[in-house]
Each structure stands twice: as structure tokens, then as C-alpha cells.
GROMACS .gro file of C-alpha atoms in nm:
model
  411
    1UNK     CA    1   0.223   1.129   1.818
    2UNK     CA    2   0.176   0.877   2.136
    3UNK     CA    3   0.441   0.673   2.222
    4UNK     CA    4   0.442   0.293   2.092
    5UNK     CA    5   0.257   0.099   2.377
    6UNK     CA    6   0.313  -0.265   2.394
    7UNK     CA    7   0.023  -0.505   2.342
    8UNK     CA    8  -0.146  -0.664   2.619
    9UNK     CA    9  -0.190  -0.977   2.704
   10UNK     CA   10  -0.402  -1.235   2.920
   11UNK     CA   11  -0.244  -1.327   3.250
   12UNK     CA   12   0.037  -1.599   3.275
   13UNK     CA   13   0.022  -1.572   2.892
   14UNK     CA   14   0.402  -1.638   2.909
   15UNK     CA   15   0.361  -1.981   2.958
   16UNK     CA   16   0.127  -1.997   2.684
   17UNK     CA   17   0.291  -1.886   2.355
   18UNK     CA   18   0.041  -1.995   2.117
   19UNK     CA   19  -0.251  -1.855   2.295
   20UNK     CA   20  -0.022  -1.534   2.358
   21UNK     CA   21   0.012  -1.515   1.975
   22UNK     CA   22  -0.365  -1.599   1.921
   23UNK     CA   23  -0.467  -1.341   2.162
   24UNK     CA   24  -0.299  -1.072   2.022
   25UNK     CA   25  -0.400  -1.158   1.668
   26UNK     CA   26  -0.729  -1.112   1.771
   27UNK     CA   27  -0.744  -0.790   1.963
   28UNK     CA   28  -0.514  -0.653   1.678
   29UNK     CA   29  -0.836  -0.740   1.443
   30UNK     CA   30  -1.082  -0.632   1.648
   31UNK     CA   31  -0.935  -0.320   1.711
   32UNK     CA   32  -0.857  -0.284   1.346
   33UNK     CA   33  -1.250  -0.255   1.304
   34UNK     CA   34  -1.321  -0.108   1.633
   35UNK     CA   35  -1.064   0.142   1.684
   36UNK     CA   36  -1.088   0.351   2.042
   37UNK     CA   37  -1.190   0.753   1.984
   38UNK     CA   38  -0.930   0.949   2.062
   39UNK     CA   39  -0.859   1.090   2.399
   40UNK     CA   40  -0.841   1.450   2.319
   41UNK     CA   41  -0.955   1.547   1.966
   42UNK     CA   42  -0.911   1.844   1.836
   43UNK     CA   43  -1.144   2.180   1.754
   44UNK     CA   44  -1.073   2.210   1.410
   45UNK     CA   45  -0.977   1.845   1.244
   46UNK     CA   46  -0.860   1.805   0.901
   47UNK     CA   47  -1.160   1.703   0.720
   48UNK     CA   48  -1.145   1.438   0.417
   49UNK     CA   49  -1.397   1.385   0.163
   50UNK     CA   50  -1.364   1.009  -0.012
   51UNK     CA   51  -1.425   0.958  -0.382
   52UNK     CA   52  -1.642   0.678  -0.452
   53UNK     CA   53  -1.808   0.437  -0.217
   54UNK     CA   54  -1.500   0.168  -0.263
   55UNK     CA   55  -1.476  -0.142  -0.069
   56UNK     CA   56  -1.149  -0.048   0.056
   57UNK     CA   57  -1.228   0.313   0.221
   58UNK     CA   58  -1.324   0.154   0.562
   59UNK     CA   59  -0.990  -0.012   0.630
   60UNK     CA   60  -0.790   0.240   0.429
   61UNK     CA   61  -0.919   0.557   0.575
   62UNK     CA   62  -1.253   0.562   0.783
   63UNK     CA   63  -1.152   0.303   1.080
   64UNK     CA   64  -0.813   0.482   1.077
   65UNK     CA   65  -0.980   0.834   1.103
   66UNK     CA   66  -1.166   0.765   1.401
   67UNK     CA   67  -0.892   0.695   1.608
   68UNK     CA   68  -0.727   1.025   1.521
   69UNK     CA   69  -0.755   1.337   1.748
   70UNK     CA   70  -0.730   1.570   1.408
   71UNK     CA   71  -0.896   1.406   1.134
   72UNK     CA   72  -1.273   1.352   1.047
   73UNK     CA   73  -1.427   1.232   0.745
   74UNK     CA   74  -1.708   1.489   0.634
   75UNK     CA   75  -1.824   1.369   0.309
   76UNK     CA   76  -1.883   1.101   0.071
   77UNK     CA   77  -1.958   1.108  -0.303
   78UNK     CA   78  -2.083   0.851  -0.550
   79UNK     CA   79  -2.288   0.822  -0.881
   80UNK     CA   80  -2.560   0.622  -0.762
   81UNK     CA   81  -2.770   0.798  -0.507
   82UNK     CA   82  -2.848   0.466  -0.267
   83UNK     CA   83  -2.538   0.366  -0.279
   84UNK     CA   84  -2.401   0.705  -0.133
   85UNK     CA   85  -2.685   0.717   0.126
   86UNK     CA   86  -2.614   0.355   0.241
   87UNK     CA   87  -2.222   0.416   0.252
   88UNK     CA   88  -2.300   0.728   0.442
   89UNK     CA   89  -2.519   0.619   0.694
   90UNK     CA   90  -2.326   0.309   0.800
   91UNK     CA   91  -2.000   0.502   0.857
   92UNK     CA   92  -2.191   0.823   1.019
   93UNK     CA   93  -2.058   1.046   0.718
   94UNK     CA   94  -2.254   1.349   0.762
   95UNK     CA   95  -2.266   1.431   0.363
   96UNK     CA   96  -2.331   1.185   0.073
   97UNK     CA   97  -2.299   1.360  -0.270
   98UNK     CA   98  -2.468   1.137  -0.577
   99UNK     CA   99  -2.551   1.183  -0.924
  100UNK     CA  100  -2.314   1.252  -1.259
  101UNK     CA  101  -2.152   1.560  -1.082
  102UNK     CA  102  -2.128   1.383  -0.766
  103UNK     CA  103  -1.715   1.356  -0.737
  104UNK     CA  104  -1.672   1.769  -0.861
  105UNK     CA  105  -1.970   1.847  -0.583
  106UNK     CA  106  -1.740   1.706  -0.318
  107UNK     CA  107  -1.409   1.871  -0.466
  108UNK     CA  108  -1.610   2.215  -0.466
  109UNK     CA  109  -1.707   2.139  -0.068
  110UNK     CA  110  -1.549   2.429   0.107
  111UNK     CA  111  -1.553   2.199   0.423
  112UNK     CA  112  -1.313   1.946   0.253
  113UNK     CA  113  -0.943   1.980   0.327
  114UNK     CA  114  -0.802   1.639   0.191
  115UNK     CA  115  -0.962   1.384  -0.113
  116UNK     CA  116  -0.900   1.027  -0.032
  117UNK     CA  117  -0.884   0.878  -0.396
  118UNK     CA  118  -0.964   0.485  -0.427
  119UNK     CA  119  -1.158   0.514  -0.801
  120UNK     CA  120  -1.047   0.245  -1.027
  121UNK     CA  121  -0.687   0.290  -1.143
  122UNK     CA  122  -0.793   0.465  -1.513
  123UNK     CA  123  -0.982   0.739  -1.302
  124UNK     CA  124  -0.663   0.817  -1.065
  125UNK     CA  125  -0.515   1.100  -1.291
  126UNK     CA  126  -0.839   1.274  -1.384
  127UNK     CA  127  -0.974   1.317  -1.051
  128UNK     CA  128  -0.679   1.348  -0.838
  129UNK     CA  129  -0.561   1.664  -1.116
  130UNK     CA  130  -0.919   1.810  -1.029
  131UNK     CA  131  -0.896   1.783  -0.676
  132UNK     CA  132  -0.554   1.925  -0.674
  133UNK     CA  133  -0.702   2.212  -0.906
  134UNK     CA  134  -0.957   2.258  -0.605
  135UNK     CA  135  -0.736   2.302  -0.370
  136UNK     CA  136  -0.744   1.972  -0.201
  137UNK     CA  137  -0.443   1.767  -0.090
  138UNK     CA  138  -0.493   1.403  -0.191
  139UNK     CA  139  -0.427   1.070  -0.058
  140UNK     CA  140  -0.434   0.860  -0.378
  141UNK     CA  141  -0.465   0.479  -0.354
  142UNK     CA  142  -0.210   0.260  -0.572
  143UNK     CA  143  -0.086   0.261  -0.809
  144UNK     CA  144  -0.076   0.627  -0.863
  145UNK     CA  145  -0.202   0.600  -1.222
  146UNK     CA  146  -0.213   0.396  -1.548
  147UNK     CA  147   0.138   0.559  -1.689
  148UNK     CA  148   0.434   0.703  -1.555
  149UNK     CA  149   0.388   1.041  -1.756
  150UNK     CA  150   0.061   1.091  -1.556
  151UNK     CA  151   0.208   1.035  -1.238
  152UNK     CA  152   0.479   1.306  -1.324
  153UNK     CA  153   0.232   1.552  -1.411
  154UNK     CA  154   0.018   1.494  -1.084
  155UNK     CA  155   0.302   1.554  -0.839
  156UNK     CA  156   0.420   1.853  -1.081
  157UNK     CA  157   0.092   1.983  -1.004
  158UNK     CA  158   0.073   1.956  -0.646
  159UNK     CA  159   0.391   2.113  -0.622
  160UNK     CA  160   0.305   2.398  -0.781
  161UNK     CA  161  -0.009   2.417  -0.584
  162UNK     CA  162   0.187   2.386  -0.273
  163UNK     CA  163  -0.033   2.073  -0.201
  164UNK     CA  164   0.063   1.717  -0.036
  165UNK     CA  165  -0.009   1.425  -0.290
  166UNK     CA  166   0.056   1.077  -0.121
  167UNK     CA  167   0.046   0.757  -0.313
  168UNK     CA  168  -0.073   0.505  -0.042
  169UNK     CA  169   0.163   0.272  -0.005
  170UNK     CA  170   0.067   0.188   0.380
  171UNK     CA  171   0.327  -0.096   0.407
  172UNK     CA  172   0.598   0.174   0.410
  173UNK     CA  173   0.472   0.305   0.752
  174UNK     CA  174   0.440   0.020   0.982
  175UNK     CA  175   0.764   0.021   1.202
  176UNK     CA  176   0.790  -0.359   1.083
  177UNK     CA  177   0.855  -0.273   0.769
  178UNK     CA  178   1.117  -0.020   0.850
  179UNK     CA  179   1.247  -0.281   1.105
  180UNK     CA  180   1.312  -0.505   0.831
  181UNK     CA  181   1.515  -0.230   0.600
  182UNK     CA  182   1.692  -0.210   0.908
  183UNK     CA  183   1.803  -0.551   0.915
  184UNK     CA  184   1.899  -0.538   0.559
  185UNK     CA  185   2.064  -0.235   0.536
  186UNK     CA  186   2.300  -0.328   0.871
  187UNK     CA  187   2.476  -0.589   0.690
  188UNK     CA  188   2.387  -0.876   0.924
  189UNK     CA  189   2.278  -1.089   0.624
  190UNK     CA  190   2.591  -0.992   0.411
  191UNK     CA  191   2.570  -0.850   0.079
  192UNK     CA  192   2.243  -0.886  -0.077
  193UNK     CA  193   2.206  -1.132  -0.366
  194UNK     CA  194   1.843  -1.219  -0.400
  195UNK     CA  195   1.509  -1.045  -0.350
  196UNK     CA  196   1.189  -1.237  -0.384
  197UNK     CA  197   0.845  -1.108  -0.315
  198UNK     CA  198   0.541  -1.232  -0.389
  199UNK     CA  199   0.148  -1.185  -0.348
  200UNK     CA  200  -0.069  -1.425  -0.515
  201UNK     CA  201  -0.400  -1.526  -0.384
  202UNK     CA  202  -0.639  -1.846  -0.514
  203UNK     CA  203  -0.928  -1.848  -0.745
  204UNK     CA  204  -1.242  -1.752  -0.634
  205UNK     CA  205  -1.182  -1.369  -0.531
  206UNK     CA  206  -1.137  -1.158  -0.820
  207UNK     CA  207  -1.444  -1.222  -1.072
  208UNK     CA  208  -1.479  -1.165  -1.391
  209UNK     CA  209  -1.700  -0.851  -1.334
  210UNK     CA  210  -1.421  -0.693  -1.085
  211UNK     CA  211  -1.303  -0.375  -1.199
  212UNK     CA  212  -0.921  -0.521  -1.197
  213UNK     CA  213  -1.047  -0.712  -1.514
  214UNK     CA  214  -1.090  -0.407  -1.668
  215UNK     CA  215  -0.834  -0.312  -1.905
  216UNK     CA  216  -0.969   0.080  -1.980
  217UNK     CA  217  -0.992   0.126  -1.615
  218UNK     CA  218  -0.607   0.011  -1.535
  219UNK     CA  219  -0.681  -0.355  -1.470
  220UNK     CA  220  -0.433  -0.600  -1.407
  221UNK     CA  221  -0.255  -0.810  -1.154
  222UNK     CA  222   0.075  -0.633  -1.201
  223UNK     CA  223  -0.125  -0.285  -1.173
  224UNK     CA  224  -0.266  -0.401  -0.835
  225UNK     CA  225  -0.066  -0.641  -0.607
  226UNK     CA  226   0.220  -0.642  -0.869
  227UNK     CA  227   0.277  -0.251  -0.786
  228UNK     CA  228   0.311  -0.352  -0.407
  229UNK     CA  229   0.613  -0.628  -0.518
  230UNK     CA  230   0.798  -0.390  -0.692
  231UNK     CA  231   0.773  -0.130  -0.453
  232UNK     CA  232   0.928  -0.357  -0.158
  233UNK     CA  233   1.216  -0.488  -0.362
  234UNK     CA  234   1.281  -0.129  -0.455
  235UNK     CA  235   1.284  -0.036  -0.102
  236UNK     CA  236   1.482  -0.336   0.021
  237UNK     CA  237   1.753  -0.300  -0.224
  238UNK     CA  238   1.801   0.072  -0.155
  239UNK     CA  239   1.861   0.149  -0.536
  240UNK     CA  240   1.648   0.141  -0.874
  241UNK     CA  241   1.646  -0.144  -1.132
  242UNK     CA  242   1.860  -0.146  -1.431
  243UNK     CA  243   1.673  -0.357  -1.690
  244UNK     CA  244   1.388  -0.584  -1.698
  245UNK     CA  245   1.564  -0.920  -1.745
  246UNK     CA  246   1.245  -1.130  -1.804
  247UNK     CA  247   0.860  -1.094  -1.769
  248UNK     CA  248   0.554  -1.346  -1.836
  249UNK     CA  249   0.187  -1.267  -1.837
  250UNK     CA  250  -0.096  -1.522  -1.761
  251UNK     CA  251  -0.408  -1.431  -1.954
  252UNK     CA  252  -0.746  -1.568  -2.061
  253UNK     CA  253  -0.911  -1.583  -2.391
  254UNK     CA  254  -1.206  -1.359  -2.255
  255UNK     CA  255  -0.933  -1.102  -2.107
  256UNK     CA  256  -0.639  -1.073  -2.356
  257UNK     CA  257  -0.503  -0.779  -2.236
  258UNK     CA  258  -0.555  -0.833  -1.879
  259UNK     CA  259  -0.271  -1.015  -1.703
  260UNK     CA  260  -0.396  -1.286  -1.406
  261UNK     CA  261  -0.083  -1.341  -1.297
  262UNK     CA  262   0.266  -1.203  -1.376
  263UNK     CA  263   0.624  -1.311  -1.317
  264UNK     CA  264   0.915  -1.082  -1.355
  265UNK     CA  265   1.275  -1.071  -1.311
  266UNK     CA  266   1.477  -0.733  -1.256
  267UNK     CA  267   1.853  -0.675  -1.248
  268UNK     CA  268   1.978  -0.430  -0.992
  269UNK     CA  269   2.326  -0.221  -1.007
  270UNK     CA  270   2.607  -0.399  -0.842
  271UNK     CA  271   2.776  -0.186  -0.571
  272UNK     CA  272   3.053  -0.293  -0.359
  273UNK     CA  273   3.086  -0.330   0.031
  274UNK     CA  274   2.967  -0.626   0.289
  275UNK     CA  275   2.619  -0.435   0.295
  276UNK     CA  276   2.611  -0.337  -0.081
  277UNK     CA  277   2.432  -0.503  -0.378
  278UNK     CA  278   2.642  -0.830  -0.532
  279UNK     CA  279   2.737  -0.838  -0.889
  280UNK     CA  280   2.390  -1.030  -1.031
  281UNK     CA  281   2.145  -0.887  -0.765
  282UNK     CA  282   1.786  -0.976  -0.900
  283UNK     CA  283   1.458  -0.932  -0.767
  284UNK     CA  284   1.204  -1.198  -0.862
  285UNK     CA  285   0.828  -1.120  -0.854
  286UNK     CA  286   0.532  -1.336  -0.818
  287UNK     CA  287   0.175  -1.220  -0.849
  288UNK     CA  288  -0.142  -1.360  -0.911
  289UNK     CA  289  -0.514  -1.281  -0.895
  290UNK     CA  290  -0.628  -1.683  -0.965
  291UNK     CA  291  -0.356  -1.938  -0.845
  292UNK     CA  292  -0.492  -2.268  -0.995
  293UNK     CA  293  -0.570  -2.567  -0.775
  294UNK     CA  294  -0.343  -2.826  -0.697
  295UNK     CA  295  -0.449  -3.140  -0.826
  296UNK     CA  296  -0.763  -2.973  -0.984
  297UNK     CA  297  -0.950  -2.933  -0.711
  298UNK     CA  298  -0.711  -2.809  -0.376
  299UNK     CA  299  -0.702  -2.475  -0.330
  300UNK     CA  300  -0.356  -2.280  -0.301
  301UNK     CA  301  -0.264  -2.086   0.024
  302UNK     CA  302  -0.230  -1.736  -0.067
  303UNK     CA  303   0.165  -1.612  -0.118
  304UNK     CA  304   0.210  -1.315   0.075
  305UNK     CA  305   0.581  -1.240   0.110
  306UNK     CA  306   0.902  -1.080   0.079
  307UNK     CA  307   1.250  -1.234   0.126
  308UNK     CA  308   1.587  -1.119   0.091
  309UNK     CA  309   1.874  -1.308   0.082
  310UNK     CA  310   2.257  -1.209   0.116
  311UNK     CA  311   2.595  -1.354   0.153
  312UNK     CA  312   2.563  -1.438   0.535
  313UNK     CA  313   2.177  -1.527   0.563
  314UNK     CA  314   1.848  -1.421   0.484
  315UNK     CA  315   1.537  -1.206   0.643
  316UNK     CA  316   1.174  -1.335   0.542
  317UNK     CA  317   0.893  -1.090   0.602
  318UNK     CA  318   0.526  -1.172   0.637
  319UNK     CA  319   0.255  -0.896   0.657
  320UNK     CA  320   0.192  -0.654   0.814
  321UNK     CA  321  -0.162  -0.525   0.823
  322UNK     CA  322  -0.263  -0.655   1.144
  323UNK     CA  323   0.030  -0.928   1.152
  324UNK     CA  324   0.369  -0.968   1.073
  325UNK     CA  325   0.665  -1.191   1.144
  326UNK     CA  326   1.007  -1.102   1.069
  327UNK     CA  327   1.230  -1.427   1.046
  328UNK     CA  328   1.620  -1.377   1.000
  329UNK     CA  329   1.868  -1.667   0.958
  330UNK     CA  330   2.237  -1.519   0.973
  331UNK     CA  331   2.608  -1.628   1.028
  332UNK     CA  332   2.882  -1.410   1.146
  333UNK     CA  333   3.083  -1.504   0.868
  334UNK     CA  334   3.009  -1.625   0.481
  335UNK     CA  335   2.973  -1.998   0.526
  336UNK     CA  336   2.936  -2.023   0.887
  337UNK     CA  337   2.626  -2.193   1.101
  338UNK     CA  338   2.315  -2.009   1.054
  339UNK     CA  339   2.123  -1.887   1.371
  340UNK     CA  340   1.757  -1.821   1.352
  341UNK     CA  341   1.522  -1.569   1.517
  342UNK     CA  342   1.172  -1.402   1.467
  343UNK     CA  343   1.074  -1.063   1.527
  344UNK     CA  344   0.779  -0.834   1.569
  345UNK     CA  345   0.749  -0.443   1.587
  346UNK     CA  346   0.379  -0.351   1.621
  347UNK     CA  347   0.452  -0.025   1.786
  348UNK     CA  348   0.107   0.177   1.926
  349UNK     CA  349  -0.170  -0.093   2.048
  350UNK     CA  350  -0.428  -0.149   1.784
  351UNK     CA  351  -0.246   0.067   1.509
  352UNK     CA  352  -0.276  -0.114   1.145
  353UNK     CA  353  -0.078  -0.003   0.859
  354UNK     CA  354  -0.348   0.238   0.719
  355UNK     CA  355  -0.319   0.405   1.078
  356UNK     CA  356   0.053   0.468   1.096
  357UNK     CA  357  -0.018   0.620   0.686
  358UNK     CA  358  -0.256   0.856   0.820
  359UNK     CA  359  -0.033   0.962   1.138
  360UNK     CA  360   0.273   1.042   0.884
  361UNK     CA  361   0.038   1.221   0.626
  362UNK     CA  362  -0.148   1.448   0.887
  363UNK     CA  363   0.203   1.533   1.023
  364UNK     CA  364   0.317   1.658   0.683
  365UNK     CA  365   0.013   1.851   0.659
  366UNK     CA  366   0.008   2.010   0.997
  367UNK     CA  367   0.393   2.104   0.883
  368UNK     CA  368   0.550   1.837   1.126
  369UNK     CA  369   0.844   1.567   0.979
  370UNK     CA  370   0.657   1.226   0.972
  371UNK     CA  371   0.851   0.933   1.118
  372UNK     CA  372   0.850   0.802   0.723
  373UNK     CA  373   0.822   0.943   0.380
  374UNK     CA  374   0.849   0.917   0.045
  375UNK     CA  375   0.862   1.137  -0.247
  376UNK     CA  376   0.705   1.187  -0.568
  377UNK     CA  377   1.024   1.038  -0.755
  378UNK     CA  378   0.935   0.711  -0.584
  379UNK     CA  379   0.600   0.684  -0.719
  380UNK     CA  380   0.697   0.800  -1.048
  381UNK     CA  381   0.958   0.536  -1.067
  382UNK     CA  382   0.747   0.278  -0.945
  383UNK     CA  383   0.503   0.333  -1.257
  384UNK     CA  384   0.812   0.355  -1.497
  385UNK     CA  385   0.917  -0.026  -1.401
  386UNK     CA  386   0.551  -0.112  -1.403
  387UNK     CA  387   0.559   0.010  -1.757
  388UNK     CA  388   0.856  -0.126  -1.861
  389UNK     CA  389   0.771  -0.523  -1.727
  390UNK     CA  390   0.404  -0.485  -1.931
  391UNK     CA  391   0.627  -0.385  -2.234
  392UNK     CA  392   0.827  -0.703  -2.156
  393UNK     CA  393   0.558  -0.899  -2.133
  394UNK     CA  394   0.389  -0.804  -2.473
  395UNK     CA  395   0.068  -0.651  -2.308
  396UNK     CA  396   0.162  -0.312  -2.310
  397UNK     CA  397   0.085  -0.014  -2.029
  398UNK     CA  398  -0.254   0.053  -1.927
  399UNK     CA  399  -0.430   0.325  -2.160
  400UNK     CA  400  -0.359   0.678  -2.065
  401UNK     CA  401  -0.656   0.875  -1.954
  402UNK     CA  402  -0.789   1.114  -2.201
  403UNK     CA  403  -1.010   1.371  -1.959
  404UNK     CA  404  -0.919   1.725  -1.998
  405UNK     CA  405  -0.793   1.809  -1.670
  406UNK     CA  406  -0.597   2.144  -1.568
  407UNK     CA  407  -0.233   2.116  -1.591
  408UNK     CA  408   0.102   2.252  -1.382
  409UNK     CA  409   0.230   2.546  -1.582
  410UNK     CA  410   0.584   2.370  -1.681
  411UNK     CA  411   0.479   2.061  -1.797
   0.00000   0.00000   0.00000
């Protein structure tokens, strides 16, 4: 892996901090969609296949792969022939499988080593199990499945088959996220008392026909944006919740089982020590597909942040796909004057969260130790608490898959 490279700035940019910031953002955005080819590609790269011509696939895998010396996308599968062909042509993918058996055709392809599964949530379990049965490693979009039991079975099967299965919480691999965790764990902001995490967007982005509004496919905002806020809260606390204190879902008459908005408060265990968890530590989650306009017509600004409060200050995080900022306010002692600063940790020039995720995955597949990783239990626990939140809202868990799939011998 390349050493982190400082981002370039225009001449005399130190005199113009706003212009420097804007220049850096534009450059990162450009490189995210136009990544430079690797300097020394390997002769036998890992070969990826994509299940479904999903809109997230280019940013999540195709563009990062173009920048990695040891990876290539060899095939895509979509049930619609025209869609499969158009997607393959647009992104320079050699093979396009289509028709009713398209997904299985891709899994049967001996030239595919790793499968990326960005299918609707309700299809994650079926096609991940089938990919593992075909001997393929899997990069699985979040949330891992509709239920924790399905997640448990997938990871058990992957372990039995000696294959790598990774849930694609890409934010976790970025150096900025790990820097935030480092600040929290250092004790600089004192004993943790509150965590707040929000991902909410204004009306107009998630339409009625969106798959995220389909109950049978695992729809709902807690499954989509909510899984990130829950994962972040668990990661920053360094502990698992003890209970769901409260949870409330916003629904619509035509989508009675779908949470378009959800708020939840979770309790965490108390741990002694200046850098531990305070008695009564809580995490508040706030997610929404359709934030209502202010005054009936003014669109709300998206809410995308995590904030950790301690007895000696706070740390707030915005980002980090191609932009982020960490804002820290802390004092040397409880009740003392607060000092404020901001930090940024981009690392390698032009690398998005997805590029860092790909680096870790390939390191793992090649037998190297990734800079960051999380295990099966992390993914299982996240689904357990998503289900607990849904239970508290009264909506209940998303429906389990009824597909016939292979099983691990121990399950």
C-alpha cells in the first residue's frame, strides 16, 4: 500500500484558506469519478463480479477498482438484457450476464473470484449464500440481511467455506473515522456521556417507487441510513447497547410498514474511569428519508453528522466519503475553558471511503493484515439492534428470506 500523500494545493494557497479548501474538495470529487490507473498493475488481479446493475456500484466498487493494481471488474449480471449490456458498456466490463438465471450464471463463472452484492436488502441472504456456495468471496452491501439470524448464517457459512465475507460499512476504513475514534479513546473529551448520530435527507430524493420503500425487500430508513448511525454509535462507544430506551417511526398511510423516519435512544453500559462510559451513557439516532420542509415549503438541509459528548468536551464528525471535518472542543479539566480546533485526515490523495475499503478487502484476500477490519460479530450485533429498534417502534423486523439456500453444517 502506498504511503499517505499530502493533497496538492495551488500556489500561494496558504494565503487563501477558503480557496484551498474548495480546491481540495473539487480535486477529491474529480478523482473519485476519474481515478488514476495504478502505476504497476499485477499480472493476475482479483476478479470481481457484480450482482445487479445497482446505482451504488460505480462509486462503491468500479471506480475504486480502476485505481487498485490488484483488482479488476470482469462481469456484471442483471435480469434485463438491455440494462446489463448498457451497464457493462458504460463501465468497460467485459461480460454481461442477463435473463432469469443471470445471477447464478455469474456465480458459476470460473473467472470470478469475488462477488459484490448490492442487491435489495431482502435478496442479500439468498445471493450471498449462493455466492459462498459457489466458492466466491463476498463484499456485501449493508445492511447485511433482513434479520440477525440470516447474518449469523452467512458468516457461519463463509467460515466453513474458508471465504471472506465483508459487510460494506465503508466509512469505517477511512483514516478520518479512525482518527475520531482515537480522539474519543484518548480521554481528551473525558468520560463519554452522550452520542448523537444523524443521517437525514429532505423530501424528493426517495420516491414512492424506490426499492427502499418496499417492505418485502427489506425497506425502511432504519435498514438504510439507520444502520450507519447505529454502527457509528457502537464503534465510538466501544461497547454494545444494553437496551432500547425508546424508538419511534414515522410512516405514511400508503406505506404502513415502512419507516420513512426513525428516532431511537439506546442505553450503554456504565464503565468506570476517566476515558470510560459514564453512568447513563446514551446514543440518540435520528434518520429520515423525507425531512418535511420548513414553513411548508423551505427544504431542510441534510443532517449528516456524529457527535460525541464527554465530561470535558465534545467531538463532532461530518463526512467522510470525499469530504470530512472533525471539530473538537475540550478542556484540561471538567468545567474548564474549552479550546476548539478542527482536523482532517484524508490520507492517500483522491482515495474515497470505498477505496480504503477495497484496500482492506484485498489485503485480507491476499493474506495480509488490513489497517482496519471488523469481524462477523460486529455485523451480527448491528442487525440484532436494528431488529430491537424495529420491535420497539411496533413495526417489527423485516421479513426473512424464503429462498432455499445451502447451509453451514453447524447451523
